[in-house]
CSV table of C-alpha atoms in Angstrom, one decimal:
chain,number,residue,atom,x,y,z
S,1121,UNK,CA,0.0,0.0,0.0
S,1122,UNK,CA,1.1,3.5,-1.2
S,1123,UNK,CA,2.6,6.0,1.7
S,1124,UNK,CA,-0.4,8.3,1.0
S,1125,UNK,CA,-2.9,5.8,1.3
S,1126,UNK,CA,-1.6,4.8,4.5
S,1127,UNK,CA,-2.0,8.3,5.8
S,1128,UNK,CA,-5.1,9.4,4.6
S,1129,UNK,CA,-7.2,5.7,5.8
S,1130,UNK,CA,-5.3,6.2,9.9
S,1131,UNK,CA,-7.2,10.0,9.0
S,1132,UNK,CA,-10.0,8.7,8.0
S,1133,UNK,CA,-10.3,6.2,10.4
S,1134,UNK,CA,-10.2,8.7,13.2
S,1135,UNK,CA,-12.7,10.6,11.9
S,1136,UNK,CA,-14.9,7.9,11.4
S,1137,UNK,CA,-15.2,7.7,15.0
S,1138,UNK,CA,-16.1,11.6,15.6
S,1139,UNK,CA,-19.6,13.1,15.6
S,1140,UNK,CA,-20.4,14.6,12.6
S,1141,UNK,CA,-21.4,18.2,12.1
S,1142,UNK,CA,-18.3,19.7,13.8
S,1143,UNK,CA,-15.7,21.8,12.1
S,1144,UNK,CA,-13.3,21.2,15.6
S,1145,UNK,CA,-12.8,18.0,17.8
S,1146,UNK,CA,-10.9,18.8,20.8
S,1147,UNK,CA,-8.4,16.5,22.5
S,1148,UNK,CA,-10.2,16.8,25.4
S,1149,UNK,CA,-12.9,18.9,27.1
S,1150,UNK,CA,-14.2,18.9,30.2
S,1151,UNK,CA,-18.5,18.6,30.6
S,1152,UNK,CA,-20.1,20.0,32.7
S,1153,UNK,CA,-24.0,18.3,33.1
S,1154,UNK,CA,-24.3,17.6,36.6
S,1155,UNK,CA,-24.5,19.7,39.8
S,1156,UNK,CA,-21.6,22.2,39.0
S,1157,UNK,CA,-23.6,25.5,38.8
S,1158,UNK,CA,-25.4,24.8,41.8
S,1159,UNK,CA,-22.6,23.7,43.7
S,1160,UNK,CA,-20.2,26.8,42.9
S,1161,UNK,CA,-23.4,29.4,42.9
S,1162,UNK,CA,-23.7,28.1,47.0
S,1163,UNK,CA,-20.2,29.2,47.5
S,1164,UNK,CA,-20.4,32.0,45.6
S,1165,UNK,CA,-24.0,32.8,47.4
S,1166,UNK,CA,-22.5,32.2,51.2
S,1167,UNK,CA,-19.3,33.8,50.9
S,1168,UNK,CA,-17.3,30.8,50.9
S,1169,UNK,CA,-14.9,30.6,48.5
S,1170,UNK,CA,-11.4,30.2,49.3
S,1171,UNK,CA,-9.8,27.6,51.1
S,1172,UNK,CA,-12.1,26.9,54.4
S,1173,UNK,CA,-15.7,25.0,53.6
S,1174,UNK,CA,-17.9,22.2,53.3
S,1175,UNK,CA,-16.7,21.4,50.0
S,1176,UNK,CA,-13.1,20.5,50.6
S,1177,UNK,CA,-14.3,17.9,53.1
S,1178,UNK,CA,-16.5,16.6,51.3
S,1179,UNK,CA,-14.4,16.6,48.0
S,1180,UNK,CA,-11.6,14.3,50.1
S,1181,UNK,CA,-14.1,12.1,51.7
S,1182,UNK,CA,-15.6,11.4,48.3
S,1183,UNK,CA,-12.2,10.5,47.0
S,1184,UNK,CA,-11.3,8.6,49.8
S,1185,UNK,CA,-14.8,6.2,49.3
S,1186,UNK,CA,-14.3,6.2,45.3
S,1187,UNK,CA,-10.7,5.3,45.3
S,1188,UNK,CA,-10.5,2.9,48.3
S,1189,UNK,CA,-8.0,4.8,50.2
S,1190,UNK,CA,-7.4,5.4,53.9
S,1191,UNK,CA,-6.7,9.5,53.3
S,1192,UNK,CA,-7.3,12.3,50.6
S,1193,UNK,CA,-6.2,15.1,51.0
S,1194,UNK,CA,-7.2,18.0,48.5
S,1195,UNK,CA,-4.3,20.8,47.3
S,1196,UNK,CA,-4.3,23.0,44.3
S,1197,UNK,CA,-2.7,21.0,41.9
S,1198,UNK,CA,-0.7,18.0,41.3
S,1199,UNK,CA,2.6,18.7,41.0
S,1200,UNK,CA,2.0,20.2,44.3
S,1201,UNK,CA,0.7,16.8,45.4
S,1202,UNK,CA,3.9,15.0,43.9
S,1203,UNK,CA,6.2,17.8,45.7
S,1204,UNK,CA,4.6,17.0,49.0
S,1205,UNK,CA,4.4,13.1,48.4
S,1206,UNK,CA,7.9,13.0,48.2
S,1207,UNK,CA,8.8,15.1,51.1
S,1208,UNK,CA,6.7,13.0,52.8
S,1209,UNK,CA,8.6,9.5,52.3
S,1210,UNK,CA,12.1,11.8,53.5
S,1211,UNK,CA,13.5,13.0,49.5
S,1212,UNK,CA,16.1,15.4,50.4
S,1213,UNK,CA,18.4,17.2,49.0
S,1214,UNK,CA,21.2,15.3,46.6
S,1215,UNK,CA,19.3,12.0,46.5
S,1216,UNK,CA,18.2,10.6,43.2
S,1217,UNK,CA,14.7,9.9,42.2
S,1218,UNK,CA,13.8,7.8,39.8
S,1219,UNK,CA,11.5,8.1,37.2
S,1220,UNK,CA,10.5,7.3,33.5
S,1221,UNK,CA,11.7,9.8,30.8
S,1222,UNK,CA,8.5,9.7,29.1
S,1223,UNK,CA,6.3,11.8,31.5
S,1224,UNK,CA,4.8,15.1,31.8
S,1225,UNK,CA,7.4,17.9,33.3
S,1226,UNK,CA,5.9,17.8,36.5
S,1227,UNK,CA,6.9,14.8,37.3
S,1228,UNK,CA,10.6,15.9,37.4
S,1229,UNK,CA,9.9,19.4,38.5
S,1230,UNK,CA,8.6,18.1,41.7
S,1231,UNK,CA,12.1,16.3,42.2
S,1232,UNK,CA,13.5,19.4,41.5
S,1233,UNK,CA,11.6,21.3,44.3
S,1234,UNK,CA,12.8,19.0,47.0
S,1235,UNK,CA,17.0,19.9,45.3
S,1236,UNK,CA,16.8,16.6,44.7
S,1237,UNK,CA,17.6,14.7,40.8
S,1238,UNK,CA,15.7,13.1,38.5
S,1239,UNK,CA,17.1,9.2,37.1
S,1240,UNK,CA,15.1,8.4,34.2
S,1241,UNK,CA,14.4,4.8,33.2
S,1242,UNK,CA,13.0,3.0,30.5
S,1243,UNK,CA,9.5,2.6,29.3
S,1244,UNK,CA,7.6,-0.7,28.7
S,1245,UNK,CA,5.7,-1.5,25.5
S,1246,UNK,CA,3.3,-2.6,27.1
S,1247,UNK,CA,1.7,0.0,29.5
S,1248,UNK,CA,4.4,2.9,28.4
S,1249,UNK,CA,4.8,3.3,31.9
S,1250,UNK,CA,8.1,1.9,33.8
S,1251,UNK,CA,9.4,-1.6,33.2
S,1252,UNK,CA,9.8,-3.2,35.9
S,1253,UNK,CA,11.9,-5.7,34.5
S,1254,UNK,CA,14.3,-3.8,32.6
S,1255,UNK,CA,14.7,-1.5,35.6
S,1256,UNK,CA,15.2,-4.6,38.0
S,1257,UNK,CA,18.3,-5.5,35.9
S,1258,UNK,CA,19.5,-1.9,35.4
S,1259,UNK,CA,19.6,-1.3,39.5
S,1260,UNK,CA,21.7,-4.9,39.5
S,1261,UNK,CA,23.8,-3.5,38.1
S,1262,UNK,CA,24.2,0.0,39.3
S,1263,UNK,CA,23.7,0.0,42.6
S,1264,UNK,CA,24.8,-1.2,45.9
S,1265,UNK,CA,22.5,-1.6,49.4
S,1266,UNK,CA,24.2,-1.0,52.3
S,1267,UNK,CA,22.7,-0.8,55.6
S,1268,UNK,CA,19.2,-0.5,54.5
S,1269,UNK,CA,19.9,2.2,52.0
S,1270,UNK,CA,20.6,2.3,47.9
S,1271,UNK,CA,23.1,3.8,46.3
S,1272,UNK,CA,24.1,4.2,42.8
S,1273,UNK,CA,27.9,3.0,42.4
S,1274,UNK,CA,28.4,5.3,39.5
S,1275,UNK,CA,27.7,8.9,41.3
S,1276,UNK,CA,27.6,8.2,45.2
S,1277,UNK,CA,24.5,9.5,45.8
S,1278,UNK,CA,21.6,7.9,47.5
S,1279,UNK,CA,18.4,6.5,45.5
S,1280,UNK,CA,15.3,7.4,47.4
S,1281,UNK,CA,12.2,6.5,45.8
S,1282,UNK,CA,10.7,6.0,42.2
S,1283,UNK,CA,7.8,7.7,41.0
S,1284,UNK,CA,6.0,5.5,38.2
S,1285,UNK,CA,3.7,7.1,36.1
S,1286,UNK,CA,0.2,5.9,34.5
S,1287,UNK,CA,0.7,7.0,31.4
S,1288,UNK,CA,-2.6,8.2,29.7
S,1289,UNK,CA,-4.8,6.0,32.4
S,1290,UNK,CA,-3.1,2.8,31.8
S,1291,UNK,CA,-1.8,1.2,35.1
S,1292,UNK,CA,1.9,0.4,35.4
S,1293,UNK,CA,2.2,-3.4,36.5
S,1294,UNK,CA,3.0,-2.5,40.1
S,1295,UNK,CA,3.7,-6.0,41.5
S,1296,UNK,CA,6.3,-6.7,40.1
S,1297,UNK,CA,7.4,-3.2,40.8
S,1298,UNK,CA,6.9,-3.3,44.3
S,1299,UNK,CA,9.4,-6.3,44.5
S,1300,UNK,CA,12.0,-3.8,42.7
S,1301,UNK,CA,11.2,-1.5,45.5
S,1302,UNK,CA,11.6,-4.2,48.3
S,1303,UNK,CA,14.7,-5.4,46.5
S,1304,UNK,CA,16.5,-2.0,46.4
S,1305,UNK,CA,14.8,-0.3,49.3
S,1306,UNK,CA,12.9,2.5,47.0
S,1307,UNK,CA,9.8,4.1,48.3
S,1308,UNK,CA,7.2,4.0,46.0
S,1309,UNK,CA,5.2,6.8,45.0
S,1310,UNK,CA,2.7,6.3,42.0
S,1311,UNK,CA,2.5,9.3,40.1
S,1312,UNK,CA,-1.7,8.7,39.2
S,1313,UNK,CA,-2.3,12.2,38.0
S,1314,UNK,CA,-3.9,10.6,35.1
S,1315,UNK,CA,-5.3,7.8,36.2
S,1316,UNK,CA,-8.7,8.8,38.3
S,1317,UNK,CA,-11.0,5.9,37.2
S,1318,UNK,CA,-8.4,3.1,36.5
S,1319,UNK,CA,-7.8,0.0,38.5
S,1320,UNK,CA,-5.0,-2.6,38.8
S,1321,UNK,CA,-5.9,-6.4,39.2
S,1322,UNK,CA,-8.9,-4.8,41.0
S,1323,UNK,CA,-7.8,-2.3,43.2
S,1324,UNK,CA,-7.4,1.5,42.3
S,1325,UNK,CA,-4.7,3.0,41.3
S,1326,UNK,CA,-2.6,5.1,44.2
S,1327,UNK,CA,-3.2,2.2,46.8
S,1328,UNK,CA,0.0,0.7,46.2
S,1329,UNK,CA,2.7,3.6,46.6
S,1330,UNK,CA,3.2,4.4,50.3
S,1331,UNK,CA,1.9,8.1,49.0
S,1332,UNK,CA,0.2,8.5,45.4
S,1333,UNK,CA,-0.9,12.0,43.7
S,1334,UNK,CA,-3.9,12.9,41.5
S,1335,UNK,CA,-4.4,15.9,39.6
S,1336,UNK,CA,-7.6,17.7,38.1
S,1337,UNK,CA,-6.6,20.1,35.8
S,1338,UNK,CA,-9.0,21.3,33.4
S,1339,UNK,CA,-8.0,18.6,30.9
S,1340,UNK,CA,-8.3,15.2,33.1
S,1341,UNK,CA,-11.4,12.7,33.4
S,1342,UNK,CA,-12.9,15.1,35.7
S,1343,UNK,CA,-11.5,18.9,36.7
S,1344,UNK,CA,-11.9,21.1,39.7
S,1345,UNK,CA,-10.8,23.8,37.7
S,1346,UNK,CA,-7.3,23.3,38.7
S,1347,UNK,CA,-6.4,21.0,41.7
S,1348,UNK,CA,-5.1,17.6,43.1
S,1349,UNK,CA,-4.4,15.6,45.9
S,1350,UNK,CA,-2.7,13.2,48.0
S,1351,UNK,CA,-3.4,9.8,48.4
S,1352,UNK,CA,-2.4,7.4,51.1
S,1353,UNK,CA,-3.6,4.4,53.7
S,1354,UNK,CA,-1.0,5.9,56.1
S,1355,UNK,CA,-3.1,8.0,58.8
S,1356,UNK,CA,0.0,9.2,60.1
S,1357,UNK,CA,1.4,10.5,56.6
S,1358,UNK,CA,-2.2,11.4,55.5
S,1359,UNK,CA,-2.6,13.9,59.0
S,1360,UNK,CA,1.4,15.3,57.9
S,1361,UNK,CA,0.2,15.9,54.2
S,1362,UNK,CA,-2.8,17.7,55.5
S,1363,UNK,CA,-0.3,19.9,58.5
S,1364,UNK,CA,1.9,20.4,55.4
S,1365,UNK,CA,-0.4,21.6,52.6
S,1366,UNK,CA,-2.4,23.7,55.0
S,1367,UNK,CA,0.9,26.3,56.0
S,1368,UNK,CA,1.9,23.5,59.0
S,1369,UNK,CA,-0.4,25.8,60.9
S,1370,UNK,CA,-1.4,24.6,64.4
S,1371,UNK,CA,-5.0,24.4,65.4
S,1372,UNK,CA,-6.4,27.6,67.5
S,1373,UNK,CA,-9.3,30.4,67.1
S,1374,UNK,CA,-6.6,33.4,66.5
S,1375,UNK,CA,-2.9,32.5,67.2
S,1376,UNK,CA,-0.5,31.7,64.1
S,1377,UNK,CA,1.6,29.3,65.3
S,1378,UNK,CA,3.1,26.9,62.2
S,1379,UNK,CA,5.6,24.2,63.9
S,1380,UNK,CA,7.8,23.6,60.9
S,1381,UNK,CA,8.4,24.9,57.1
S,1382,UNK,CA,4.7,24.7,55.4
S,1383,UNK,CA,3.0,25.2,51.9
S,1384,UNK,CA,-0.1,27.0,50.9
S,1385,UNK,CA,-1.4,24.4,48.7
S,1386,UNK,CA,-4.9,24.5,49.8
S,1387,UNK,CA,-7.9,23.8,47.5
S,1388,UNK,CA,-9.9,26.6,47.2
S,1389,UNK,CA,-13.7,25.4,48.3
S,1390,UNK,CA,-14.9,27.0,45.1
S,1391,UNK,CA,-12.6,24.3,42.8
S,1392,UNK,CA,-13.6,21.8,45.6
S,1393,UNK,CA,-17.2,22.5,44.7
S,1394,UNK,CA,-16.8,21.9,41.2
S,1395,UNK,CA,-14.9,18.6,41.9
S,1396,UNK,CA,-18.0,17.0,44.1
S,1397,UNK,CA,-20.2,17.8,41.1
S,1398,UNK,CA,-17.4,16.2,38.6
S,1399,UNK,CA,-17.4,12.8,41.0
S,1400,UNK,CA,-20.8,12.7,41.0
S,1401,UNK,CA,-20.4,12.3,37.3
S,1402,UNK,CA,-17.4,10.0,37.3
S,1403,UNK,CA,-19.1,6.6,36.5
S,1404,UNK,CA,-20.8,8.2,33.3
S,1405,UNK,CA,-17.8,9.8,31.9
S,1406,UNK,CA,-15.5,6.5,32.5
S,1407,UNK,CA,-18.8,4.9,30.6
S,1408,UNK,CA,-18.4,6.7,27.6
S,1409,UNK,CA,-14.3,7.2,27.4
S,1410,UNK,CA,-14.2,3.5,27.3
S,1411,UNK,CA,-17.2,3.2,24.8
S,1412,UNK,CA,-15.3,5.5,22.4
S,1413,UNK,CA,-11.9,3.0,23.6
S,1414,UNK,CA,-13.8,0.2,21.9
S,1415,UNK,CA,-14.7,2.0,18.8
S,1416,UNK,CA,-11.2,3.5,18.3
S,1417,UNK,CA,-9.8,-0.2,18.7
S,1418,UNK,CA,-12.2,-2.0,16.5
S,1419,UNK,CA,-12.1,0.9,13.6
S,1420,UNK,CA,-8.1,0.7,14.1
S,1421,UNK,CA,-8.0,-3.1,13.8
S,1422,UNK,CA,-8.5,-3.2,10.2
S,1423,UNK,CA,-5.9,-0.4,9.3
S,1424,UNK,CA,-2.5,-1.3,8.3
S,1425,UNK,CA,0.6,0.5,9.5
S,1426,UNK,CA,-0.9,1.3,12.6
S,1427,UNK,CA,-2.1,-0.2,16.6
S,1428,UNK,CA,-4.3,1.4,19.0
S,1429,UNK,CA,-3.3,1.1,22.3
S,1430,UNK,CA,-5.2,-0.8,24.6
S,1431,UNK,CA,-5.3,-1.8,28.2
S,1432,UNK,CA,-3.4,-5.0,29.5
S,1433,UNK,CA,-4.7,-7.9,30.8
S,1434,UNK,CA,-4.1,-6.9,34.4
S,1435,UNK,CA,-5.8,-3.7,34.2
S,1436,UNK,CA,-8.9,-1.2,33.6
S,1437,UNK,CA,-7.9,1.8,32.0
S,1438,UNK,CA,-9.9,5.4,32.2
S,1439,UNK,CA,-8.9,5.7,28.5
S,1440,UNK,CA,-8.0,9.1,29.8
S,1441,UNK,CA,-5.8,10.0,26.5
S,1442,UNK,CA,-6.7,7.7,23.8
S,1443,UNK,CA,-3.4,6.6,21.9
S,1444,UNK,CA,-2.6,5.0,18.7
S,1445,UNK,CA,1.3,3.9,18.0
S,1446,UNK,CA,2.4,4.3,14.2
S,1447,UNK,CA,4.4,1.1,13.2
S,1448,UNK,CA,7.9,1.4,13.5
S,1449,UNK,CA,8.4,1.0,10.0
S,1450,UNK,CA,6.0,3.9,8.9
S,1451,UNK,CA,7.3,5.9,12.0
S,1452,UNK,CA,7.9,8.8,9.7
S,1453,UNK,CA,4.2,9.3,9.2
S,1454,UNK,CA,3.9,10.3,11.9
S,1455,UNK,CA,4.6,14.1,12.1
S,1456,UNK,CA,2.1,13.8,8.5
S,1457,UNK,CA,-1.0,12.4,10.9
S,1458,UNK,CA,0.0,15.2,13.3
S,1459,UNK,CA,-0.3,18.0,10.4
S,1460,UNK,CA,-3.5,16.6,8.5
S,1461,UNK,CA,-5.4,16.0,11.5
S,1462,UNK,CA,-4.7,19.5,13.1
S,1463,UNK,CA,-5.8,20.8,9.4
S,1464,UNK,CA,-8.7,19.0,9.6
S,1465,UNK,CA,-9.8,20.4,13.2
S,1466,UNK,CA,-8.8,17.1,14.8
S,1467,UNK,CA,-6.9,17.6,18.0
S,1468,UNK,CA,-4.1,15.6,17.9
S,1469,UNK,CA,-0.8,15.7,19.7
S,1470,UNK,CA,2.3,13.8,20.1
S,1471,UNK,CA,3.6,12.2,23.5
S,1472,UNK,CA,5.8,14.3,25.4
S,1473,UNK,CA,9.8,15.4,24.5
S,1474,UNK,CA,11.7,12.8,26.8
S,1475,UNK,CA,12.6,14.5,30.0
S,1476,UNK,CA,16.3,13.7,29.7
S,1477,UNK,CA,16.1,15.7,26.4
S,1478,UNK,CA,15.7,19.0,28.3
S,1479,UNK,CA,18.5,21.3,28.8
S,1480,UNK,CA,17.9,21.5,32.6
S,1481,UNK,CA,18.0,17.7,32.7
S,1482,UNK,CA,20.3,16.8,29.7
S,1483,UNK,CA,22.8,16.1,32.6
S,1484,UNK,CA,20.9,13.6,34.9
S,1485,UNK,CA,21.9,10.2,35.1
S,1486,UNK,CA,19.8,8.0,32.9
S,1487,UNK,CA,19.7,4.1,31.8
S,1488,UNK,CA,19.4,2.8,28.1
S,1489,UNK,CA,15.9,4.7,27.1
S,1490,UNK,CA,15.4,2.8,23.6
S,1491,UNK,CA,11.4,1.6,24.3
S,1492,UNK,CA,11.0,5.2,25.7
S,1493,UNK,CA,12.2,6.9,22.5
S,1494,UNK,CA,10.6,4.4,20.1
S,1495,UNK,CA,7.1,5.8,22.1
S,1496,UNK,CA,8.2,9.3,21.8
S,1497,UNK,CA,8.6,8.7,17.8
S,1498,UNK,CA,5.2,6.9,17.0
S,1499,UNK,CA,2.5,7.4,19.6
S,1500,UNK,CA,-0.3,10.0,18.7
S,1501,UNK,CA,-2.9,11.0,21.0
S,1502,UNK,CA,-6.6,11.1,19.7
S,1503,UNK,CA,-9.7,13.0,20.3
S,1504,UNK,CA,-11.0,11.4,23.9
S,1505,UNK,CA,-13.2,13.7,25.5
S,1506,UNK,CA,-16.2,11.2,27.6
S,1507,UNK,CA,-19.0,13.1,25.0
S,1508,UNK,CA,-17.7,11.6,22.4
S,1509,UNK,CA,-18.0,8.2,23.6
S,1510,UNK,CA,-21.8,9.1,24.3
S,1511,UNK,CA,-23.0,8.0,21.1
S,1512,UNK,CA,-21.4,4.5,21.6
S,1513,UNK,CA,-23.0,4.1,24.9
């Protein structure tokens, strides 16, 4: 088949899935059909907007039920929740963190807050999150413990924690991860700011890291505006993330008295009141983003030179950011689909620059990246806002 045929039926195909009738398909967009307005008019309408009210409770206690946890705790956005999740397993300054390359920014920004620096490992082709496997033999051979505590042989320094990512919803396979992190003494941290709505072998996702972080910016399942939070089944670390994301201010009618360095990373009750009309909502939208999953992977099954990128085995995905991975061998199409679609007012984008790639972390330590890089060279992301999967419902 010709290169241009190629390229116009993965088009086609894509927009076989859309509505018709529209002259621009976002990537995604929030929707807003449930109790939002009436929600945010009551804060509005009492006066209670910023970061004291019945919404923030509320907003963590519905997390807590929905995802299984022990503790939410609400803050204004996630990297803010991955800053304070790795304070709160003791990153400190100098240590390394490790983390995949193919991530969003934050992920590595929030290593940087704590002056600590990033390690980026490998990818796997099956979730596109961290390989467990590949990483297990990488620490082998890099690292040393020694009295509890791992060390990279190569720069001295100690190795904290890693903070795997679900990358687009799709659940890293965290058992076998968790036996890297007992093997090398790592603290695990899941990075689930993507992954509201998607469960491993049953359980949600951010139950398996000793701290886990969410976010719910305006382009996620479900949005407070802007926001996240912690996630934990520590009470004790839950009550600290709460003392720390509050100003580590200590409980009285009028005195200021904060017992250590804090951060003002409260949720606004007005966001918070948004995000208890979103999780209302959260069982229809994860309906219809995996509807439109289906129809993506069965219209996609019949076109060459291309896969869409489903869920493993051992997982349920929120199909948060629907992929599809050009074939290596027509990987130079893909910069064409990225140019034809966007002409065609069909959102599409590619997966994100590797981290290591940036100048401010050209320097970090790194392992062999060549599944990360074959990703960063081939994977589109779709249209996959949840009212687009309505009509498949």
């Amino acid at each position: 088949m010709r290169h241009a045929e190629i390229l116009e039926n993965i088009v086609a195909s894509i927009q076989s899935c859309m509505p018709s009738g529209k002259d621009f398909i976002a990537l995604h967009e929030p929707s807003f059909k449930g109790n939002e307005w009436s929600y945010v008019k009551e804060c509005l309408d009492t006066g209670w907007v910023s970061s004291v009210g019945k919404y923030v409770d509320r907003f963590e206690e519905m997390l807590r039920e929905y995802t299984g946890v022990k503790r939410a705790v609400a803050v204004v956005n996630g990297t803010a929740a991955l800053h304070i999740c790795l304070k709160l397993v003791g990153v400190e300054r100098g240590d390394e963190v490790l983390l995949p390359a193919l991530t969003f920014i934050a992920t590595a920004n929030a290593v940087s807050y704590c002056e600590a620096v990033p390690h980026f490992v490998d990818s796997s082709h099956l979730t596109m999150g961290v390989d467990p496997f590949k990483l297990d033999a990488y620490l082998h051979d890099i690292t040393v413990v020694k009295g509890g505590v791992c060390y990279n042989k190569e720069t001295g320094r100690r190795i904290k924690a890693i903070v795997p990512m679900h990358t687009f919803g799709h659940p890293v396979d965290l058992d076998p991860l968790m036996e890297v992190c007992q093997r090398f003494r790592l603290e695990l941290i899941e990075d689930a700011a993507e992954s509201l709505g998607s469960f491993y072998k049953g359980c949600h996702t951010g139950n398996v890291g000793r701290v886990s972080a969410l976010s719910f910016n305006g382009n996620k399942i479900m949005t407070t505006g802007g926001g996240g939070a912690i996630l934990t089944n520590d009470e004790m670390l839950g009550r600290l993330a709460k003392h720390l994301t509050t100003t580590a201010k200590l409980p009285h009618k009028w005195e200021f008295n904060h017992d250590q360095i804090g951060y003002n990373y409260r949720m606004p009750n007005l966001n918070a009141a948004l995000g208890c009309a979103q999780l209302e909502q959260l069982p229809d939208f994860l309906q219809e983003k995996r509807a439109l999953a289906r129809t993506y992977q069965k219209t996609f099954a019949r076109i060459e030179g291309v896969t869409f990128f489903a869920e493993p085995d051992f997982a349920q995905s929120n199909y948060w950011l629907n992929a599809i991975q050009v074939s290596p061998k027509y990987s130079r199409l893909r910069d064409e689909i990225l140019q034809v679609t966007n002409e065609r007012g069909l959102m599409t984008r590619p997966v994100w620059k590797l981290l290591c790639d940036l100048p401010m972390y050209a320097n970090a330590p790194k392992m062999d990246l060549s599944v990360a890089r074959e990703l960063e060279r081939t994977v589109i992301n779709i249209p996959s806002s949840s009212c687009l999967g309505a009509i498949y419902v």
